[in-house]
Structures are given as structure tokens and as C-alpha cells.
PDB file of C-alpha atoms and ligand atoms in Angstrom:
ATOM      1  CA  MET A 687     119.280  82.251 118.792  1.00 86.00           C
ATOM      2  CA  THR A 688     120.975  85.163 117.064  1.00 97.00           C
ATOM      3  CA  TRP A 689     118.759  87.234 114.768  1.00 98.00           C
ATOM      4  CA  ARG A 690     120.203  86.694 111.268  1.00 98.00           C
ATOM      5  CA  ALA A 691     119.948  88.815 108.126  1.00 99.00           C
ATOM      6  CA  THR A 692     120.977  87.581 104.687  1.00 99.00           C
ATOM      7  CA  ILE A 693     121.040  90.175 101.906  1.00 99.00           C
ATOM      8  CA  LEU A 694     120.838  89.080  98.285  1.00 98.00           C
ATOM      9  CA  THR A 695     122.325  91.921  96.246  1.00 98.00           C
ATOM     10  CA  LEU A 696     124.402  92.828  93.207  1.00 97.00           C
ATOM     11  CA  PHE A 697     126.273  95.301  95.442  1.00 98.00           C
ATOM     12  CA  PRO A 698     127.466  93.402  98.538  1.00 98.00           C
ATOM     13  CA  ALA A 699     130.127  96.059  99.180  1.00 98.00           C
ATOM     14  CA  MET A 700     127.344  98.465 100.194  1.00 98.00           C
ATOM     15  CA  PHE A 701     126.988  96.435 103.431  1.00 98.00           C
ATOM     16  CA  PRO A 702     127.238  96.835 106.368  1.00 98.00           C
ATOM     17  CA  GLY A 703     127.594 100.519 105.431  1.00 98.00           C
ATOM     18  CA  PRO A 704     125.625 102.556 107.947  1.00 98.00           C
ATOM     19  CA  LEU A 705     124.574  99.367 109.746  1.00 98.00           C
ATOM     20  CA  GLY A 706     128.188  99.050 110.933  1.00 98.00           C
ATOM     21  CA  GLN A 707     127.895 102.312 112.900  1.00 97.00           C
ATOM     22  CA  SER A 708     126.148 103.498 116.029  1.00 96.00           C
ATOM     23  CA  LEU A 709     123.407 101.369 117.598  1.00 97.00           C
ATOM     24  CA  ALA A 710     123.184  98.667 114.891  1.00 98.00           C
ATOM     25  CA  GLY A 711     126.967  98.530 114.499  1.00 98.00           C
ATOM     26  CA  ARG A 712     127.512  98.067 118.216  1.00 98.00           C
ATOM     27  CA  ALA A 713     124.886  95.312 118.299  1.00 97.00           C
ATOM     28  CA  LEU A 714     126.580  93.655 115.317  1.00 98.00           C
ATOM     29  CA  GLU A 715     129.933  93.673 117.147  1.00 98.00           C
ATOM     30  CA  GLN A 716     128.250  92.319 120.275  1.00 97.00           C
ATOM     31  CA  GLY A 717     126.809  89.407 118.286  1.00 98.00           C
ATOM     32  CA  ILE A 718     123.199  90.400 119.005  1.00 98.00           C
ATOM     33  CA  TRP A 719     122.534  90.065 115.300  1.00 98.00           C
ATOM     34  CA  HIS A 720     124.386  88.628 112.314  1.00 98.00           C
ATOM     35  CA  LEU A 721     124.674  90.083 108.804  1.00 98.00           C
ATOM     36  CA  GLU A 722     125.659  88.188 105.681  1.00 98.00           C
ATOM     37  CA  THR A 723     125.549  89.202 102.012  1.00 98.00           C
ATOM     38  CA  ARG A 724     125.295  87.023  98.906  1.00 98.00           C
ATOM     39  CA  ASP A 725     126.339  88.416  95.550  1.00 98.00           C
ATOM     40  CA  ILE A 726     123.541  87.562  93.123  1.00 98.00           C
ATOM     41  CA  ARG A 727     126.075  87.603  90.285  1.00 97.00           C
ATOM     42  CA  ASP A 728     127.727  84.504  91.797  1.00 97.00           C
ATOM     43  CA  PHE A 729     124.578  82.569  90.850  1.00 98.00           C
ATOM     44  CA  ALA A 730     124.634  83.528  87.167  1.00 98.00           C
ATOM     45  CA  SER A 731     125.790  80.904  84.711  1.00 94.00           C
ATOM     46  CA  GLY A 732     126.603  80.835  81.026  1.00 86.00           C
ATOM     47  CA  LYS A 733     129.377  82.504  79.124  1.00 89.00           C
ATOM     48  CA  HIS A 734     128.320  86.033  79.993  1.00 91.00           C
ATOM     49  CA  ARG A 735     127.080  85.389  83.543  1.00 92.00           C
ATOM     50  CA  SER A 736     124.296  87.854  82.863  1.00 96.00           C
ATOM     51  CA  VAL A 737     121.902  88.605  85.695  1.00 97.00           C
ATOM     52  CA  ASN A 738     119.420  90.625  83.678  1.00 96.00           C
ATOM     53  CA  ASP A 739     117.736  90.764  80.294  1.00 96.00           C
ATOM     54  CA  THR A 740     115.366  92.939  78.297  1.00 96.00           C
ATOM     55  CA  PRO A 741     111.706  93.000  79.374  1.00 97.00           C
ATOM     56  CA  PHE A 742     109.163  90.880  77.503  1.00 98.00           C
ATOM     57  CA  GLY A 743     106.631  93.240  75.998  1.00 97.00           C
ATOM     58  CA  GLY A 744     109.246  95.906  75.453  1.00 97.00           C
ATOM     59  CA  GLY A 745     109.954  99.043  77.417  1.00 95.00           C
ATOM     60  CA  ALA A 746     112.851 100.721  79.118  1.00 94.00           C
ATOM     61  CA  GLY A 747     115.535  99.084  81.216  1.00 94.00           C
ATOM     62  CA  MET A 748     116.403  95.546  82.138  1.00 96.00           C
ATOM     63  CA  VAL A 749     114.821  92.890  84.343  1.00 97.00           C
ATOM     64  CA  MET A 750     116.661  90.550  86.722  1.00 98.00           C
ATOM     65  CA  ARG A 751     116.389  86.941  85.542  1.00 97.00           C
ATOM     66  CA  PRO A 752     114.226  84.554  87.593  1.00 98.00           C
ATOM     67  CA  ASP A 753     116.646  81.608  87.307  1.00 98.00           C
ATOM     68  CA  VAL A 754     119.579  83.600  88.684  1.00 98.00           C
ATOM     69  CA  VAL A 755     117.579  85.219  91.478  1.00 98.00           C
ATOM     70  CA  ASP A 756     115.999  81.869  92.386  1.00 98.00           C
ATOM     71  CA  ALA A 757     119.409  80.231  92.763  1.00 98.00           C
ATOM     72  CA  ALA A 758     120.498  83.060  95.064  1.00 98.00           C
ATOM     73  CA  ILE A 759     117.326  82.652  97.163  1.00 98.00           C
ATOM     74  CA  GLU A 760     117.773  78.864  97.270  1.00 98.00           C
ATOM     75  CA  SER A 761     121.279  79.283  98.695  1.00 98.00           C
ATOM     76  CA  ALA A 762     119.913  81.154 101.704  1.00 98.00           C
ATOM     77  CA  ALA A 763     116.360  79.865 102.121  1.00 98.00           C
ATOM     78  CA  ASP A 764     115.334  78.594 105.549  1.00 98.00           C
ATOM     79  CA  GLU A 765     112.524  79.400 107.973  1.00 98.00           C
ATOM     80  CA  ARG A 766     113.167  83.155 107.808  1.00 98.00           C
ATOM     81  CA  PRO A 767     110.723  85.373 105.888  1.00 98.00           C
ATOM     82  CA  LEU A 768     111.867  86.564 102.472  1.00 99.00           C
ATOM     83  CA  LEU A 769     111.368  90.266 101.704  1.00 98.00           C
ATOM     84  CA  TYR A 770     111.641  91.792  98.258  1.00 98.00           C
ATOM     85  CA  MET A 771     112.275  95.536  98.445  1.00 98.00           C
ATOM     86  CA  THR A 772     110.270  97.367  95.777  1.00 98.00           C
ATOM     87  CA  PRO A 773     108.302 100.620  95.487  1.00 97.00           C
ATOM     88  CA  ARG A 774     105.408  98.353  94.346  1.00 97.00           C
ATOM     89  CA  GLY A 775     105.362  96.696  97.750  1.00 98.00           C
ATOM     90  CA  ARG A 776     103.124  97.138 100.745  1.00 98.00           C
ATOM     91  CA  PRO A 777     104.308 100.124 102.798  1.00 98.00           C
ATOM     92  CA  LEU A 778     106.298  98.968 105.809  1.00 98.00           C
ATOM     93  CA  ALA A 779     104.775  99.935 109.161  1.00 97.00           C
ATOM     94  CA  GLN A 780     106.191  99.810 112.682  1.00 96.00           C
ATOM     95  CA  GLU A 781     103.934  96.859 113.573  1.00 96.00           C
ATOM     96  CA  ASP A 782     105.521  94.886 110.705  1.00 98.00           C
ATOM     97  CA  VAL A 783     108.956  95.833 112.006  1.00 98.00           C
ATOM     98  CA  ALA A 784     108.056  94.628 115.497  1.00 97.00           C
ATOM     99  CA  ARG A 785     106.828  91.307 114.099  1.00 98.00           C
ATOM    100  CA  LEU A 786     109.967  90.824 111.959  1.00 98.00           C
ATOM    101  CA  ALA A 787     112.245  91.713 114.880  1.00 98.00           C
ATOM    102  CA  ALA A 788     110.501  89.078 117.020  1.00 98.00           C
ATOM    103  CA  GLY A 789     111.240  86.342 114.457  1.00 98.00           C
ATOM    104  CA  PRO A 790     114.430  84.483 113.552  1.00 98.00           C
ATOM    105  CA  GLY A 791     115.680  87.145 111.116  1.00 98.00           C
ATOM    106  CA  LEU A 792     115.264  88.074 107.463  1.00 98.00           C
ATOM    107  CA  ILE A 793     116.314  87.235 103.952  1.00 99.00           C
ATOM    108  CA  VAL A 794     116.146  90.421 101.867  1.00 99.00           C
ATOM    109  CA  LEU A 795     116.235  90.478  98.090  1.00 98.00           C
ATOM    110  CA  CYS A 796     117.447  93.784  96.651  1.00 98.00           C
ATOM    111  CA  GLY A 797     116.464  94.574  93.079  1.00 95.00           C
ATOM    112  CA  ARG A 798     118.303  96.793  90.638  1.00 88.00           C
ATOM    113  CA  TYR A 799     117.402  97.896  87.131  1.00 80.00           C
ATOM    114  CA  GLU A 800     113.646  97.858  86.500  1.00 88.00           C
ATOM    115  CA  GLY A 801     113.168  95.054  88.998  1.00 93.00           C
ATOM    116  CA  VAL A 802     112.976  91.284  89.275  1.00 98.00           C
ATOM    117  CA  ASP A 803     110.973  88.883  87.078  1.00 98.00           C
ATOM    118  CA  GLN A 804     107.641  88.564  88.910  1.00 98.00           C
ATOM    119  CA  ARG A 805     107.548  84.753  88.589  1.00 98.00           C
ATOM    120  CA  VAL A 806     110.334  84.188  91.096  1.00 98.00           C
ATOM    121  CA  ILE A 807     108.794  86.690  93.540  1.00 98.00           C
ATOM    122  CA  ASP A 808     105.514  84.775  93.347  1.00 98.00           C
ATOM    123  CA  ALA A 809     107.041  81.280  93.386  1.00 98.00           C
ATOM    124  CA  ARG A 810     109.095  82.095  96.498  1.00 98.00           C
ATOM    125  CA  HIS A 811     106.164  83.815  98.230  1.00 98.00           C
ATOM    126  CA  ALA A 812     108.328  86.865  98.885  1.00 98.00           C
ATOM    127  CA  PHE A 813     106.765  89.725 100.840  1.00 98.00           C
ATOM    128  CA  GLU A 814     106.958  92.777  98.579  1.00 98.00           C
ATOM    129  CA  ILE A 815     107.795  95.727 100.815  1.00 98.00           C
ATOM    130  CA  SER A 816     108.139  99.456 100.121  1.00 98.00           C
ATOM    131  CA  ILE A 817     109.728 101.993 102.459  1.00 98.00           C
ATOM    132  CA  GLY A 818     107.842 104.921 100.958  1.00 98.00           C
ATOM    133  CA  ASP A 819     106.276 106.496  97.899  1.00 97.00           C
ATOM    134  CA  PHE A 820     109.506 107.354  96.128  1.00 97.00           C
ATOM    135  CA  VAL A 821     111.861 105.400  93.904  1.00 96.00           C
ATOM    136  CA  LEU A 822     115.393 104.470  94.982  1.00 97.00           C
ATOM    137  CA  SER A 823     117.949 103.255  92.454  1.00 96.00           C
ATOM    138  CA  GLY A 824     117.955  99.830  94.099  1.00 97.00           C
ATOM    139  CA  GLY A 825     116.656  97.920  97.078  1.00 98.00           C
ATOM    140  CA  GLU A 826     119.861  98.128  99.147  1.00 98.00           C
ATOM    141  CA  LEU A 827     119.121 101.384 100.969  1.00 98.00           C
ATOM    142  CA  ALA A 828     115.580 100.176 101.576  1.00 98.00           C
ATOM    143  CA  ALA A 829     116.930  96.895 103.000  1.00 98.00           C
ATOM    144  CA  MET A 830     119.220  98.863 105.313  1.00 98.00           C
ATOM    145  CA  ALA A 831     116.261 100.888 106.518  1.00 98.00           C
ATOM    146  CA  VAL A 832     114.306  97.711 107.339  1.00 98.00           C
ATOM    147  CA  LEU A 833     117.280  96.124 109.095  1.00 98.00           C
ATOM    148  CA  ASP A 834     117.994  99.252 111.136  1.00 98.00           C
ATOM    149  CA  ALA A 835     114.370  99.440 112.228  1.00 98.00           C
ATOM    150  CA  CYS A 836     114.359  95.740 113.250  1.00 98.00           C
ATOM    151  CA  VAL A 837     117.748  95.633 114.957  1.00 98.00           C
ATOM    152  CA  ARG A 838     117.033  98.537 117.295  1.00 97.00           C
ATOM    153  CA  LEU A 839     114.090  96.511 118.675  1.00 97.00           C
ATOM    154  CA  LEU A 840     116.172  93.397 119.433  1.00 97.00           C
ATOM    155  CA  PRO A 841     116.589  92.690 123.153  1.00 96.00           C
ATOM    156  CA  GLY A 842     119.670  94.437 124.519  1.00 95.00           C
ATOM    157  CA  VAL A 843     120.110  96.912 121.660  1.00 95.00           C
ATOM    158  CA  MET A 844     118.216  99.944 122.939  1.00 91.00           C
ATOM    159  CA  GLY A 845     118.979 101.216 126.401  1.00 79.00           C
ATOM    160  CA  ALA A 846     116.299 102.627 128.694  1.00 61.00           C
ATOM    161  CA  ALA A 847     117.235 106.069 127.369  1.00 58.00           C
ATOM    162  CA  GLU A 848     116.139 105.049 123.880  1.00 60.00           C
ATOM    163  CA  SER A 849     112.952 103.286 124.905  1.00 68.00           C
ATOM    164  CA  ALA A 850     110.543 102.400 122.117  1.00 70.00           C
ATOM    165  CA  ALA A 851     107.532 102.728 124.402  1.00 72.00           C
ATOM    166  CA  GLU A 852     106.670 106.359 123.621  1.00 72.00           C
ATOM    167  CA  GLU A 853     108.052 106.834 120.138  1.00 83.00           C
ATOM    168  CA  SER A 854     106.130 107.626 116.957  1.00 85.00           C
ATOM    169  CA  PHE A 855     103.681 104.980 115.634  1.00 88.00           C
ATOM    170  CA  THR A 856     103.840 102.832 118.775  1.00 79.00           C
ATOM    171  CA  ASN A 857     100.429 104.213 119.787  1.00 87.00           C
ATOM    172  CA  GLY A 858      99.286 105.074 116.261  1.00 92.00           C
ATOM    173  CA  LEU A 859     100.337 108.715 116.584  1.00 96.00           C
ATOM    174  CA  LEU A 860     103.351 110.820 115.689  1.00 97.00           C
ATOM    175  CA  GLU A 861     105.423 111.702 118.700  1.00 96.00           C
ATOM    176  CA  TYR A 862     105.271 114.994 120.633  1.00 97.00           C
ATOM    177  CA  PRO A 863     108.165 117.466 120.124  1.00 98.00           C
ATOM    178  CA  HIS A 864     111.300 117.434 122.289  1.00 98.00           C
ATOM    179  CA  TYR A 865     113.250 120.267 123.929  1.00 98.00           C
ATOM    180  CA  THR A 866     116.446 120.550 125.966  1.00 98.00           C
ATOM    181  CA  ARG A 867     118.723 123.266 127.370  1.00 98.00           C
ATOM    182  CA  PRO A 868     119.079 126.165 126.998  1.00 98.00           C
ATOM    183  CA  ALA A 869     115.586 127.029 128.246  1.00 98.00           C
ATOM    184  CA  ASP A 870     115.790 130.157 126.120  1.00 98.00           C
ATOM    185  CA  TRP A 871     117.591 129.753 122.798  1.00 98.00           C
ATOM    186  CA  ASN A 872     118.045 132.933 120.738  1.00 98.00           C
ATOM    187  CA  GLY A 873     114.895 134.359 122.272  1.00 98.00           C
ATOM    188  CA  ASN A 874     112.916 131.134 121.717  1.00 98.00           C
ATOM    189  CA  PRO A 875     111.676 129.773 125.064  1.00 98.00           C
ATOM    190  CA  VAL A 876     110.705 126.149 125.549  1.00 98.00           C
ATOM    191  CA  PRO A 877     106.982 125.560 126.237  1.00 98.00           C
ATOM    192  CA  PRO A 878     106.613 126.681 129.889  1.00 98.00           C
ATOM    193  CA  VAL A 879     104.674 123.569 130.978  1.00 98.00           C
ATOM    194  CA  LEU A 880     107.857 121.522 130.472  1.00 98.00           C
ATOM    195  CA  LEU A 881     109.560 123.572 133.227  1.00 98.00           C
ATOM    196  CA  SER A 882     106.590 123.313 135.605  1.00 98.00           C
ATOM    197  CA  GLY A 883     107.505 120.012 137.249  1.00 98.00           C
ATOM    198  CA  ASN A 884     103.826 119.063 136.960  1.00 98.00           C
ATOM    199  CA  HIS A 885     104.044 115.569 135.458  1.00 98.00           C
ATOM    200  CA  ALA A 886     100.327 115.221 134.809  1.00 98.00           C
ATOM    201  CA  ALA A 887     100.237 118.585 133.016  1.00 98.00           C
ATOM    202  CA  ILE A 888     103.309 117.635 130.975  1.00 98.00           C
ATOM    203  CA  ALA A 889     101.759 114.296 129.970  1.00 97.00           C
ATOM    204  CA  ALA A 890      98.520 116.039 128.958  1.00 98.00           C
ATOM    205  CA  TRP A 891     100.410 118.666 126.942  1.00 98.00           C
ATOM    206  CA  ARG A 892     102.436 115.976 125.160  1.00 98.00           C
ATOM    207  CA  ALA A 893      99.319 113.947 124.343  1.00 97.00           C
ATOM    208  CA  HIS A 894      97.667 117.061 122.916  1.00 98.00           C
ATOM    209  CA  GLU A 895     100.749 117.924 120.817  1.00 98.00           C
ATOM    210  CA  ALA A 896     100.945 114.355 119.486  1.00 97.00           C
ATOM    211  CA  GLU A 897      97.286 114.435 118.464  1.00 97.00           C
ATOM    212  CA  THR A 898      97.514 117.890 116.877  1.00 98.00           C
ATOM    213  CA  ILE A 899     100.588 117.072 114.807  1.00 98.00           C
ATOM    214  CA  THR A 900      99.158 113.708 113.747  1.00 97.00           C
ATOM    215  CA  ARG A 901      95.891 115.330 112.578  1.00 98.00           C
ATOM    216  CA  GLN A 902      97.838 117.953 110.628  1.00 98.00           C
ATOM    217  CA  ARG A 903     100.548 115.821 109.051  1.00 98.00           C
ATOM    218  CA  ARG A 904      99.036 112.374 108.887  1.00 97.00           C
ATOM    219  CA  PRO A 905      95.257 112.426 108.554  1.00 97.00           C
ATOM    220  CA  ASP A 906      95.574 108.808 107.386  1.00 95.00           C
ATOM    221  CA  LEU A 907      97.041 107.764 110.756  1.00 95.00           C
ATOM    222  CA  TRP A 908      94.489 109.872 112.607  1.00 96.00           C
ATOM    223  CA  GLN A 909      91.599 108.225 110.775  1.00 96.00           C
ATOM    224  CA  ALA A 910      93.031 104.747 111.341  1.00 93.00           C
ATOM    225  CA  ARG A 911      93.171 105.028 115.137  1.00 86.00           C
ATOM    226  CA  ALA A 912      91.295 102.319 116.975  1.00 70.00           C
ATOM    227  CA  PRO A 913      87.751 103.459 117.859  1.00 67.00           C
ATOM    228  CA  HIS A 914      88.456 103.256 121.616  1.00 56.00           C
ATOM    229  CA  GLU A 915      91.122 105.926 121.182  1.00 59.00           C
ATOM    230  CA  MET A 916      88.712 108.396 119.610  1.00 57.00           C
ATOM    231  CA  LYS A 917      87.890 111.493 121.552  1.00 56.00           C
ATOM    232  CA  GLY A 918      85.097 113.383 119.852  1.00 57.00           C
ATOM    233  CA  PRO A 919      84.876 114.416 116.208  1.00 54.00           C
TER     234      PRO A 919
HETATM  235  N1  LIG B1122     113.469 100.002  95.733  1.00 95.41           N
HETATM  236  C1  LIG B1122     113.415 101.151  95.038  1.00 95.41           C
HETATM  237  N2  LIG B1122     112.634 102.040  95.638  1.00 95.41           N
HETATM  238  C2  LIG B1122     112.159 101.435  96.774  1.00 95.41           C
HETATM  239  C3  LIG B1122     111.283 101.820  97.807  1.00 95.41           C
HETATM  240  N3  LIG B1122     110.715 103.038  97.849  1.00 95.41           N
HETATM  241  N4  LIG B1122     111.013 100.942  98.774  1.00 95.41           N
HETATM  242  C4  LIG B1122     111.566  99.717  98.757  1.00 95.41           C
HETATM  243  N5  LIG B1122     112.387  99.288  97.803  1.00 95.41           N
HETATM  244  C5  LIG B1122     112.694 100.141  96.819  1.00 95.41           C
END
């Protein structure tokens, strides 16, 4: 079965956007995955077809109406998980991506304005997902990030050259640094071990680099490593 993504958005013209290029775009053309958008505005009724309203309790901005959003969800709902992209969500991790890529696909709700009425998020048991501790102007770019991360893991999308086996997060660490020709660039040599032909020494050097950079940049990842991976204090 083809992995299917349905995007519920007020800006369907933003898609496929970058997902129509490169790896994801090629996979889309090959039919490895399928992308469909639904314009949330098509599910608004009434004279003004309004999709949002002022927040109860006061405050800035507008809130997307639960009745309109629910009708959009209903039009797409099936066995696929429903994600709601929001900076309030649980941070997306590579293990989540792997799980989502192994399933039938995704339905992704993209909010605009101040967000979506919480009742429809709760009633539909949507998974609230964040792509980082910063605020985008809407969920669309976040949805694209999730889709890109999933699609590259689908069978037949990544070649051997782009193997996911050694990349960042797969083993709970950031990845080691990469170098290519020229061996000396503007007086900057590559680390000599990489030219040694000694595969064991190269593997050891890379493991050490990955650990060092993870400790420096991501003490949270370093602390979270499984106990069996721990090597001393
Ligand atoms: N919508 C706005 N900001 C977002 C973020 N950081 N992650 C997911 N969805 C968002």
C-alpha cells in the first residue's frame, strides 16, 4: 500500500512546495507516496464562511473554529494517525519519524492564527507535535518537515549512498563530521586518520567525534543514552 499524506490547511497552494523537489519529489513522481491537500475553508459554512473567531477569555489573535476543523478532519479520517502541528506539542524525534514512516501514512492538521480550538484536538485524539522551540507563522512548514523526514525512510526512497544507518539520532548521538577532497583546502587539512586506510582507527575516531560533539551540543541526548552505551563518567 502506498504511504498517504493528507494535509488539512488554509494554504493548500504551499504544497507540495519543497516536497516536490529532490528525494521526496522523485518518490512522489514514482508513486512511492501520495500527497493530498484539503482546504479547511471549504468546510466553513454560513454567510461569511469564517474559519476563525475571537478567543473566549480575551487576548490577541483569532482561533480556528472547532466545527470547521472537525468537518475537515472528518472528510479525511481513516486509520492513519492525525497530527496537529503546534509549538505546544511534544517535540518530534527520529524514533517517532521511523514509527510514522512504518505506518499507512499521516493526516496533518496545520493551524494558523493563534491556533485551533482545543476541543476538536482533544475529541479527535490528535497527536500534538512540535518541530522545535520556536514559533512558525503556521503549521505548514512544520508539516513539510515531518513529511520530508518520513518519506526519506520509505522503502526505495534512499539509496545505499544515503543510508540512514549511521546518521544523527539513529544511535542516540549526533553524527561525526564529514570531509571530502581536496585533502588540503586553503591550508586546512582533513584529519589525517581519514587518509590512513585503517578502518578500525577511522571507526574509533568517528565514534569519539560523535560522542564529543554530542556531549558539547546536546547534553540532553548524552544524558538520555541507554545505560549499556555508557562508558565511564
Ligand atoms: N506551528 C508553529 N510553530 C510550530 C512549531 N515549532 N512546531 C510545529 N508546529 C508549529
